[in-house]
mmCIF file of C-alpha atoms and ligand atoms in Angstrom:
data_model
loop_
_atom_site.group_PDB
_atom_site.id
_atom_site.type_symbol
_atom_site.label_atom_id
_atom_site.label_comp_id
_atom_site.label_asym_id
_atom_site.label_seq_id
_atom_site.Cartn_x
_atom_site.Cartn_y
_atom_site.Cartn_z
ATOM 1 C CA UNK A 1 -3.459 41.745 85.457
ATOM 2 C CA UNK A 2 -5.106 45.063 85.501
ATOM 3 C CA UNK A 3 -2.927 46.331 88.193
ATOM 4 C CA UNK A 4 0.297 45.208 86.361
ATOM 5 C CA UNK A 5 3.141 47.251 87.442
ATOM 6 C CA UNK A 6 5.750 48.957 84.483
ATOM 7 C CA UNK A 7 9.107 50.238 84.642
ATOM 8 C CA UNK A 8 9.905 53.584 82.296
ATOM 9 C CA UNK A 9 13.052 53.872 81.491
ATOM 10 C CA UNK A 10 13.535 57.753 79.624
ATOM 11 C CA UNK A 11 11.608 60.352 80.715
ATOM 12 C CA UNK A 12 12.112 63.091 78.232
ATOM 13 C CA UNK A 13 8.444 64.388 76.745
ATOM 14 C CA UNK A 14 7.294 60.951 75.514
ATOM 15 C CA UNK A 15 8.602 58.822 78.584
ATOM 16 C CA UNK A 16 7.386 61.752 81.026
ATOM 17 C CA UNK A 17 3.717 61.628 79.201
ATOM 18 C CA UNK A 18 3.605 57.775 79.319
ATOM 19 C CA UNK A 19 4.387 57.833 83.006
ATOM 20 C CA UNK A 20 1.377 59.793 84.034
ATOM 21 C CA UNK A 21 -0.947 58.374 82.139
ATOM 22 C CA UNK A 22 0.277 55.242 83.832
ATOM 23 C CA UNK A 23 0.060 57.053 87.349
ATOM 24 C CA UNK A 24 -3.355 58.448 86.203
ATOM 25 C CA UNK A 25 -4.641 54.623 85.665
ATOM 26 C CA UNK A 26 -3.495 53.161 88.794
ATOM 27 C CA UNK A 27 -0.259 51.501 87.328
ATOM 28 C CA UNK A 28 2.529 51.063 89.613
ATOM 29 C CA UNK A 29 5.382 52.899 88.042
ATOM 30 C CA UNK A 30 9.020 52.830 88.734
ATOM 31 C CA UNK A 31 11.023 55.350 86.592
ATOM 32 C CA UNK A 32 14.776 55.619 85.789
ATOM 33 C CA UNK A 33 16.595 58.362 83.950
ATOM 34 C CA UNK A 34 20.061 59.204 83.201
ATOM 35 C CA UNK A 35 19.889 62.376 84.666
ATOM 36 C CA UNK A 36 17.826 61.562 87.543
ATOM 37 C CA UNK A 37 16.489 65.121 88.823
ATOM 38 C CA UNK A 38 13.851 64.913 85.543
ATOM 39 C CA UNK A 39 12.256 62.122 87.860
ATOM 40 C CA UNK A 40 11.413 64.388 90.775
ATOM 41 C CA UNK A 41 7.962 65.733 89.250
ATOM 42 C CA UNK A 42 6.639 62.126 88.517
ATOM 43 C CA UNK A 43 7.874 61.402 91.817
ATOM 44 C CA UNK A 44 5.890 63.863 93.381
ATOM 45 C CA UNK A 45 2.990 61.882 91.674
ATOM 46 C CA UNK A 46 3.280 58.650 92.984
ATOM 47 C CA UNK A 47 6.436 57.175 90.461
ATOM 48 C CA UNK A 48 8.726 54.937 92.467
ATOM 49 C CA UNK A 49 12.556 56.547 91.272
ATOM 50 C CA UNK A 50 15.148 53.780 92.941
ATOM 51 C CA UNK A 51 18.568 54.399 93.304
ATOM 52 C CA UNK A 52 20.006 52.009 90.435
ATOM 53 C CA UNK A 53 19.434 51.250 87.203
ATOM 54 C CA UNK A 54 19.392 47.451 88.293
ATOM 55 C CA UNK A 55 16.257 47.849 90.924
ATOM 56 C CA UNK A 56 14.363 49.346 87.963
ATOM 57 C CA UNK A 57 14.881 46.522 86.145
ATOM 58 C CA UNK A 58 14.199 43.942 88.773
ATOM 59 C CA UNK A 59 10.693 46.364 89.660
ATOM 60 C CA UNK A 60 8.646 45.148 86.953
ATOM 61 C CA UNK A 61 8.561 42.023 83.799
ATOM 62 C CA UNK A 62 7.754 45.052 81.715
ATOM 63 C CA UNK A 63 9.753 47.523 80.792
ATOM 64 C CA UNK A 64 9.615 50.354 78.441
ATOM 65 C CA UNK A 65 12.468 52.473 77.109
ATOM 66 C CA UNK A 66 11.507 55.908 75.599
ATOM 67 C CA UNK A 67 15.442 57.091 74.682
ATOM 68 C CA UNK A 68 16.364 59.455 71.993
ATOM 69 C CA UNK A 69 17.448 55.823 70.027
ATOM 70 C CA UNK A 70 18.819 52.756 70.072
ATOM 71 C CA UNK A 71 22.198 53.515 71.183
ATOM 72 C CA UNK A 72 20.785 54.839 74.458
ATOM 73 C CA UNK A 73 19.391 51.716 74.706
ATOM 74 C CA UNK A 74 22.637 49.800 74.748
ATOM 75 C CA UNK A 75 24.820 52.832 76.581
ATOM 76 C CA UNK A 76 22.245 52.432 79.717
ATOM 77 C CA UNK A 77 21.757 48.332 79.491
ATOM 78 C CA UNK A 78 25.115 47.000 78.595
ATOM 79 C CA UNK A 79 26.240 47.482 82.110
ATOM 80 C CA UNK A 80 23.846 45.388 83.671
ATOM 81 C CA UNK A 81 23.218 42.832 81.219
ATOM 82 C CA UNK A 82 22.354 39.941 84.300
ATOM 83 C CA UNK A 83 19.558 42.353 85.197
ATOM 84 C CA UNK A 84 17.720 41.434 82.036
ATOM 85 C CA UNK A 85 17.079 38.100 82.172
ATOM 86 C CA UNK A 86 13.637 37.243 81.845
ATOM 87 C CA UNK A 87 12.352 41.100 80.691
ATOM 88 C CA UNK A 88 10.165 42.166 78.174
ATOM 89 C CA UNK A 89 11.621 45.221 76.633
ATOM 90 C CA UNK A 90 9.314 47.372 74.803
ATOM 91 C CA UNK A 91 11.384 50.154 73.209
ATOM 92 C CA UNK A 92 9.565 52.851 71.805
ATOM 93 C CA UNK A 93 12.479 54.891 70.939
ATOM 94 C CA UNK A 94 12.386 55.819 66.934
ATOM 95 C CA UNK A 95 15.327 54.379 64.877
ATOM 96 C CA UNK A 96 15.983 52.691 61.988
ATOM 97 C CA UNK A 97 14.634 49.243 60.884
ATOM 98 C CA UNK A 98 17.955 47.175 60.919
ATOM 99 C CA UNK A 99 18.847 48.311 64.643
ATOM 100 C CA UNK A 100 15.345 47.609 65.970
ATOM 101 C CA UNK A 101 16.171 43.578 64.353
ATOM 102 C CA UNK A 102 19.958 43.973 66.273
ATOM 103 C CA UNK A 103 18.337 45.264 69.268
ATOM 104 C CA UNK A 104 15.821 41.523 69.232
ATOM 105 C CA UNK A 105 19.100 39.930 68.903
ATOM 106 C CA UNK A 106 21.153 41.904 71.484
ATOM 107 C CA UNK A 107 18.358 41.073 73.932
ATOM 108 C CA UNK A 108 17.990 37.586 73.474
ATOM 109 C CA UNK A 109 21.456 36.505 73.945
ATOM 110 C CA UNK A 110 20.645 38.603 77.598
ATOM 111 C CA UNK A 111 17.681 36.360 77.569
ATOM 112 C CA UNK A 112 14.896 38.746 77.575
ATOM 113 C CA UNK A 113 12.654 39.816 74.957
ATOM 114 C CA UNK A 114 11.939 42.835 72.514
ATOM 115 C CA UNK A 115 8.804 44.479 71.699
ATOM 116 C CA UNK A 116 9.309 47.152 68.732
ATOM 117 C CA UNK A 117 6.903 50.047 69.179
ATOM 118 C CA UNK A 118 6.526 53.381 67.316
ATOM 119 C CA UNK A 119 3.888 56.509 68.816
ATOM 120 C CA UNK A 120 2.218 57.990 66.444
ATOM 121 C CA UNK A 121 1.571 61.143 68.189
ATOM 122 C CA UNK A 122 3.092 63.959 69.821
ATOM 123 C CA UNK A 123 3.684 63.792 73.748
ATOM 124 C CA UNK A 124 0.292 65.803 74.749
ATOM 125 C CA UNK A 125 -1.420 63.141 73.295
ATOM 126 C CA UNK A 126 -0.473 60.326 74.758
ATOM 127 C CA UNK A 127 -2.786 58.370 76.433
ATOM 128 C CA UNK A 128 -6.064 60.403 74.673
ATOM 129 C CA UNK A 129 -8.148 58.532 72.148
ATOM 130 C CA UNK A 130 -6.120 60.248 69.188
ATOM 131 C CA UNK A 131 -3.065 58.208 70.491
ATOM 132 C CA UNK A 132 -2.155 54.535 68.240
ATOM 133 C CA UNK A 133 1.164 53.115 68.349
ATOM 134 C CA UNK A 134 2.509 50.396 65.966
ATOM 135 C CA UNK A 135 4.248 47.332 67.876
ATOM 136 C CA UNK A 136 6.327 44.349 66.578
ATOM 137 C CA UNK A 137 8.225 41.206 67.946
ATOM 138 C CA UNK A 138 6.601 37.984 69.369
ATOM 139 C CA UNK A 139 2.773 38.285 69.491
ATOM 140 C CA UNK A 140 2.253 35.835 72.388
ATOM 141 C CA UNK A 141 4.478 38.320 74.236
ATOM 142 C CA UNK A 142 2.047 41.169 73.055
ATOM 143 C CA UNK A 143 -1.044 40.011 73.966
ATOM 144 C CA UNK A 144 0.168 39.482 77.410
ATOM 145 C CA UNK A 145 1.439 42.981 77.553
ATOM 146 C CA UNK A 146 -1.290 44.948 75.539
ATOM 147 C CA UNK A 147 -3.512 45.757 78.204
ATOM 148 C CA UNK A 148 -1.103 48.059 79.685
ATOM 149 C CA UNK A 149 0.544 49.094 76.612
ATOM 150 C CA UNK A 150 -2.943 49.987 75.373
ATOM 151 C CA UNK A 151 -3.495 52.764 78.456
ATOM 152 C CA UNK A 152 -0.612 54.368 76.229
ATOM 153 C CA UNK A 153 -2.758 54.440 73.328
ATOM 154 C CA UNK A 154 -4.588 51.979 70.830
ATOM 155 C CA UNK A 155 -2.213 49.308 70.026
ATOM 156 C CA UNK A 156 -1.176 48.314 65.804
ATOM 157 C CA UNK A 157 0.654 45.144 66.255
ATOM 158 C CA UNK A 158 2.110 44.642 62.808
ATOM 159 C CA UNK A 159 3.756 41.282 63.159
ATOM 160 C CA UNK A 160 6.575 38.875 64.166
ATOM 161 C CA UNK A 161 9.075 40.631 62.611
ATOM 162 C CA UNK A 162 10.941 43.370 64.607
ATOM 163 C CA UNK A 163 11.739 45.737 61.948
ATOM 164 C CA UNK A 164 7.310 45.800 61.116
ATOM 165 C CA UNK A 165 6.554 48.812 64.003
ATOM 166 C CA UNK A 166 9.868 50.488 62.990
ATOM 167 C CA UNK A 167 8.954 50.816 58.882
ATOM 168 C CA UNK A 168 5.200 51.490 59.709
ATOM 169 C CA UNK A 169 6.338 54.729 61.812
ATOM 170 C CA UNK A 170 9.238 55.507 58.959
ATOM 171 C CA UNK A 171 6.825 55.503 55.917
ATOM 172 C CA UNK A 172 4.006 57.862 58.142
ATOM 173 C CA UNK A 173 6.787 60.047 58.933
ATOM 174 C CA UNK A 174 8.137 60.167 55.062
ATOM 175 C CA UNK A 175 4.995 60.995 54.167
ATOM 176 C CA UNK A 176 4.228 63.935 56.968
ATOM 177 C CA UNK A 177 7.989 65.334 56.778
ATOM 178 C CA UNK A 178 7.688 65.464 52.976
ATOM 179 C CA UNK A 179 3.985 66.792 52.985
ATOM 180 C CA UNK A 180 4.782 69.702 55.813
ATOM 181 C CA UNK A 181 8.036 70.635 53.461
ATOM 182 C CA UNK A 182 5.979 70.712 49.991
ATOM 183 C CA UNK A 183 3.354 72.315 52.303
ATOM 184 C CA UNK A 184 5.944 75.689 53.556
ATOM 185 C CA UNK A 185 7.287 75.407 50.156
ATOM 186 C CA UNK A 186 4.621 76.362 48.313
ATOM 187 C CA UNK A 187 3.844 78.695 50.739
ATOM 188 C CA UNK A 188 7.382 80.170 50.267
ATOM 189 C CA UNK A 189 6.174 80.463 46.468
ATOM 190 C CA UNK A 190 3.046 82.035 46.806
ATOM 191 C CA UNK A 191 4.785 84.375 49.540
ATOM 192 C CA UNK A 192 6.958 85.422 46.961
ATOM 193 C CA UNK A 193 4.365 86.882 44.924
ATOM 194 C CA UNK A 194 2.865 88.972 47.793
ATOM 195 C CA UNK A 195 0.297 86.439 48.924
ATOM 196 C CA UNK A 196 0.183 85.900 52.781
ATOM 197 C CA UNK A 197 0.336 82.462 54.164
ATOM 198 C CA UNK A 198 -2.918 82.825 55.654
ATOM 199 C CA UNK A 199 -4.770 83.401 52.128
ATOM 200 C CA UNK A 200 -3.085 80.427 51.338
ATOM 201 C CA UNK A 201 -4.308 78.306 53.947
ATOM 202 C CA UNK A 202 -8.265 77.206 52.470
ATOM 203 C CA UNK A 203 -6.539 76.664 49.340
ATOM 204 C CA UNK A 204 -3.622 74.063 50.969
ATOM 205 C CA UNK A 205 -6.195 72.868 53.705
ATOM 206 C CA UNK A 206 -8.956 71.724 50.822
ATOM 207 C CA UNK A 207 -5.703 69.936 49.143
ATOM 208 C CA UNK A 208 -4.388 67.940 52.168
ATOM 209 C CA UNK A 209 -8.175 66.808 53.107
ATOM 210 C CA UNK A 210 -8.235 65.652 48.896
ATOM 211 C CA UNK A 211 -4.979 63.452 48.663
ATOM 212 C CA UNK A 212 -6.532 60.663 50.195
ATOM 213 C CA UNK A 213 -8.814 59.544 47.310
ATOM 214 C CA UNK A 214 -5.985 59.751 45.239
ATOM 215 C CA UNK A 215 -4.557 56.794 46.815
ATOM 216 C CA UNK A 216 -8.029 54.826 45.683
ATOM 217 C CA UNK A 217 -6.020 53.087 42.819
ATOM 218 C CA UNK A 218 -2.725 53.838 43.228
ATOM 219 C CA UNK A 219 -2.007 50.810 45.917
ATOM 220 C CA UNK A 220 -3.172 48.099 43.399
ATOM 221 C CA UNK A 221 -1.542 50.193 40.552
ATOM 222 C CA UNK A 222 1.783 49.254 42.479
ATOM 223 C CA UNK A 223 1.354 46.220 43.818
ATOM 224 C CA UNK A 224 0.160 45.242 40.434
ATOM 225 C CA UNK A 225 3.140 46.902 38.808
ATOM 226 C CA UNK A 226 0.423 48.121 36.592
ATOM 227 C CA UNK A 227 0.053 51.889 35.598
ATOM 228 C CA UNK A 228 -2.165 52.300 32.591
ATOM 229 C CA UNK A 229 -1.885 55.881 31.103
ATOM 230 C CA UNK A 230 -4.949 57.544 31.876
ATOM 231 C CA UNK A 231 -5.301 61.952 31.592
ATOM 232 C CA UNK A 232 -2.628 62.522 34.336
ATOM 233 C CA UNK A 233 0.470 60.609 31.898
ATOM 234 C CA UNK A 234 3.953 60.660 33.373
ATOM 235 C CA UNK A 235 4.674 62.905 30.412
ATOM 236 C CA UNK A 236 1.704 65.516 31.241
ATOM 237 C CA UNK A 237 2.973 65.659 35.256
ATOM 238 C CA UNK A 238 6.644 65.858 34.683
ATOM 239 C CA UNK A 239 6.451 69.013 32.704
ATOM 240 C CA UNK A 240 4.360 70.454 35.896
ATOM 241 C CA UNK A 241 6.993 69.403 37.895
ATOM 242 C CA UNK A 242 9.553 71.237 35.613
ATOM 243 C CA UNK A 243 7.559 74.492 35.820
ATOM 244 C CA UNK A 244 7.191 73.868 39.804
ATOM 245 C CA UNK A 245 11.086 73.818 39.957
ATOM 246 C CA UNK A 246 11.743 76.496 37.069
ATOM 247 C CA UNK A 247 8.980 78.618 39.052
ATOM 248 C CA UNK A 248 10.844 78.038 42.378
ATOM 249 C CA UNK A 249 14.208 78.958 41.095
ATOM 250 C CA UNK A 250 13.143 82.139 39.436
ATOM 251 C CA UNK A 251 11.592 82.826 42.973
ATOM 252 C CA UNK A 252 14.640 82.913 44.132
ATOM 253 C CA UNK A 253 13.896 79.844 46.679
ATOM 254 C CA UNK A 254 15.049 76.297 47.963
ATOM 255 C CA UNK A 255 14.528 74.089 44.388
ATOM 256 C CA UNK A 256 16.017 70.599 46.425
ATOM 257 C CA UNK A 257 12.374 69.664 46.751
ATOM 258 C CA UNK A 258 11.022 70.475 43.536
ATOM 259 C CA UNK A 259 14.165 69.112 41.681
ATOM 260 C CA UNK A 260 13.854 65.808 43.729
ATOM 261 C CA UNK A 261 9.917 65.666 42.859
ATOM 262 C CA UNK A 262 11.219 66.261 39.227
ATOM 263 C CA UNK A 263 13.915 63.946 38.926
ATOM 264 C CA UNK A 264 11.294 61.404 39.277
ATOM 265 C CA UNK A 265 9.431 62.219 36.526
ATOM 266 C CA UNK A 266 12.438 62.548 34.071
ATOM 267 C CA UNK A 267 13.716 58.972 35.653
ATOM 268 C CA UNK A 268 10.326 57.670 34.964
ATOM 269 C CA UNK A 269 10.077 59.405 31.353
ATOM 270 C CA UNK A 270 13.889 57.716 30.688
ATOM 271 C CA UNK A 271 12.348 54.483 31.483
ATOM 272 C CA UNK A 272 9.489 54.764 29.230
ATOM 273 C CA UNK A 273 7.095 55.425 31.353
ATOM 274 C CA UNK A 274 5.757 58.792 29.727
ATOM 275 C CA UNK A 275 2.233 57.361 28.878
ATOM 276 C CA UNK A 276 1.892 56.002 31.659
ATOM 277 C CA UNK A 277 0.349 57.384 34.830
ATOM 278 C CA UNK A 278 1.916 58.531 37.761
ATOM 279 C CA UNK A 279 1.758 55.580 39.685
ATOM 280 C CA UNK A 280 4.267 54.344 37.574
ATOM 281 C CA UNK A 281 7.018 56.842 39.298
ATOM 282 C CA UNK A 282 6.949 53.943 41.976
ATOM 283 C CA UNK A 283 9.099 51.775 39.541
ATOM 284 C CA UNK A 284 12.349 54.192 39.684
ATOM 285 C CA UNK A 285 11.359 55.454 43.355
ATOM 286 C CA UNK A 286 11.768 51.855 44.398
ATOM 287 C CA UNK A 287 14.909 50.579 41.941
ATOM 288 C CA UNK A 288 16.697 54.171 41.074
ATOM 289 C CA UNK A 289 18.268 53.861 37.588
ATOM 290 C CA UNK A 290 21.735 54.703 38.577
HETATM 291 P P1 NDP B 301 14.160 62.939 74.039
HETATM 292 O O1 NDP B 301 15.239 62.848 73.056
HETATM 293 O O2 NDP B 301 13.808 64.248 74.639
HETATM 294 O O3 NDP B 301 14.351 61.889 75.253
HETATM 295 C C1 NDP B 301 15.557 61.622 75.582
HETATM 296 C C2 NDP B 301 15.608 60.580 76.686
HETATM 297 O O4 NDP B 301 16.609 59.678 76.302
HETATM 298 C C3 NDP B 301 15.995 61.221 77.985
HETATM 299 O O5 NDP B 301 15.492 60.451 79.049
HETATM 300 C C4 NDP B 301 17.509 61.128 77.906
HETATM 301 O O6 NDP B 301 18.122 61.138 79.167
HETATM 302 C C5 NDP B 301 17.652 59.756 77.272
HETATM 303 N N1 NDP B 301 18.918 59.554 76.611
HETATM 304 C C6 NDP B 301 19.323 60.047 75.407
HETATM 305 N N2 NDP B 301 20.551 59.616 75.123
HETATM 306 C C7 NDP B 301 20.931 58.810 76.140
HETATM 307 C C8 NDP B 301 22.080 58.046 76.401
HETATM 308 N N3 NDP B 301 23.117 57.996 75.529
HETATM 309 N N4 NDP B 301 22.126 57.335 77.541
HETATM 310 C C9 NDP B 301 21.084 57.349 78.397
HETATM 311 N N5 NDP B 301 19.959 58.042 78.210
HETATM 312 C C10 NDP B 301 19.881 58.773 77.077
HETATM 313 O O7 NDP B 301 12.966 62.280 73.333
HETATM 314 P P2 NDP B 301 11.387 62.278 73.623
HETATM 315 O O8 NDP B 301 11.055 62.017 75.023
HETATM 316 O O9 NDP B 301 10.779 63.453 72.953
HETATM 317 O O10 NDP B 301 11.050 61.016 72.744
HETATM 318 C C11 NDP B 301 11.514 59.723 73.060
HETATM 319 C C12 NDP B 301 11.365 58.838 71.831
HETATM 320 O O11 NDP B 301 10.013 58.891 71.389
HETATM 321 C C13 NDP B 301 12.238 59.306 70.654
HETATM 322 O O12 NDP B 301 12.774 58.195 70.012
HETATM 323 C C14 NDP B 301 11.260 60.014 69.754
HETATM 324 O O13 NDP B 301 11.634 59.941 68.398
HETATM 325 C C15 NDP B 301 9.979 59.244 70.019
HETATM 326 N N6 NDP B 301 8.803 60.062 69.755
HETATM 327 C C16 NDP B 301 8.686 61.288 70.355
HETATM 328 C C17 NDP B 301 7.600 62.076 70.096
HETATM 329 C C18 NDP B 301 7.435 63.395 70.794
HETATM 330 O O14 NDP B 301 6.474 64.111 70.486
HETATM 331 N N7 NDP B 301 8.280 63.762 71.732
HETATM 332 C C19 NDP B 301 6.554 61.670 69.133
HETATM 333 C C20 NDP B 301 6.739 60.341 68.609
HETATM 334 C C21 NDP B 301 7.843 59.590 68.898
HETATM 335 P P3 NDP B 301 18.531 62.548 79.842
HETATM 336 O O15 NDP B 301 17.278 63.119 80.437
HETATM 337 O O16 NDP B 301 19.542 62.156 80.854
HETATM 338 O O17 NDP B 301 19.099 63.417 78.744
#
């Protein structure tokens, strides 16, 4: 079906990216957007723009929602809920686990069927080689579907279960949020003592490229629920973290970061964890003692 056609249904950055590379690979594309004037560029390219919401739908079996979230979702199809029937629905707008599972639900009682997906890139992106989303929901449904939904970049089907693309797309984001924070933090700390971000840069550069092979053990250390003390104890750590979050307030900068990584460690210590290496912080991440 290499000529399948696709509805887009959004076209902020994202929906506006996936639509050309669509146009660019000979896709028949019909587009719909709340405020329908963002349309008129893609139009210009060859998108089909009808006048309702409900010819959009009835365009094309596939359609893909890029909205700011779920509630979009349900503020643009509640109102013509008989236009569903018989859709797949792949939303790749970013929300929360537990709606993407209400959304499955939501459309199957208006008999068509949800695909969970999650970009892992910014909009420029889309469509290059760098470009991998994560998708979730029936996989008989996917595999029809995944030669088109690969021309938006490499497809990570994750499984059956709706919520799978949503929590894959959460935990990279915790981790990139968190690591560009801790990143401008301790520039913020180093800036404070006169040095320039740009000295700083080799130094913080070298440590992002590291932190990879110190997830070598750590994965079986936690599935394991197994963290033998080794030279970098619980104990050892925490009182860097102290002097990290002592250093930062003296500094006269944000300490929510520092305090957060800290109050780890002394929930870890409190559960007798001191000897015990860091891996074992996972045990009070995951079941806070309070
Ligand atoms: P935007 O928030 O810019 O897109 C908003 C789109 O949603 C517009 O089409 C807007 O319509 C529509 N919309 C929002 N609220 C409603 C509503 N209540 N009813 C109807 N339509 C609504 O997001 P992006 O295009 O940047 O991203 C889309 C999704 O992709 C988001 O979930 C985002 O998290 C995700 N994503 C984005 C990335 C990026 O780099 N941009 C990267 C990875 C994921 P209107 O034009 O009328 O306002």
């Amino acid at each position: 079906n290499d000529a399948q056609g696709v509805t887009v249904i959004g076209l902020g950055p994202m929906g506006q990216a996936m639509v050309r590379t669509f146009l660019a690979n000979d896709r028949p594309t019909t587009v719909w957007n709340r405020t329908p004037a963002r349309a008129a560029p893609l139009v210009a390219e060859g998108a089909v723009q009808p006048a309702t919401l409900a010819e959009a739908l009835h365009a094309n079996d596939l359609v893909i929602l890029s909205l700011t979230d779920y509630q979009a979702m349900y503020d643009l199809l509640d109102p013509v809920g008989d236009a569903l029937a018989g859709k797949v629905v792949v939303n790749l707008s970013s929300d929360t686990p537990r709606r993407s599972r209400e959304a499955a639900t939501w459309l199957a009682d208006r008999k068509a069927t949800l695909l969970v997906g999650g970009i892992m890139v910014p909009a420029p992106l889309v469509g290059t080689d760098a470009a991998y989303v994560f998708y979730s929901g029936p996989r008989p449904t996917f595999d029809v579907h995944e030669p088109t939904l690969r021309l938006i970049g490499k497809p990570d089907y994750r499984g059956e279960d709706h919520a799978l693309a949503q929590v894959f797309y959460q935990a990279q984001l915790d981790i990139f949020l968190t690591s560009l924070s801790a990143y401008l933090h301790a520039t913020a700390l180093l800036k404070s003592a006169g040095v320039p971000a740009t000295t700083f840069r080799p130094y913080a550069a070298a440590l992002f490229n590291d932190m990879a092979s110190y997830l070598d053990q750590a994965a079986e250390s936690v599935d394991q629920a197994h963290h033998p003390g080794d030279l970098a104890t619980v104990l050892m750590m925490g009182a860097t973290a102290d002097h990290v979050a002592t250093a930062s307030k003296d500094a006269g900068i944000d300490t929510a970061l520092p305090n957060a990584v800290k109050s780890h460690y002394d929930n870890a210590i409190a559960a007798g964890h001191s000897t015990n290496s860091w891996t074992s912080l996972y045990e009070v991440i995951s079941t806070p003692p309070f």
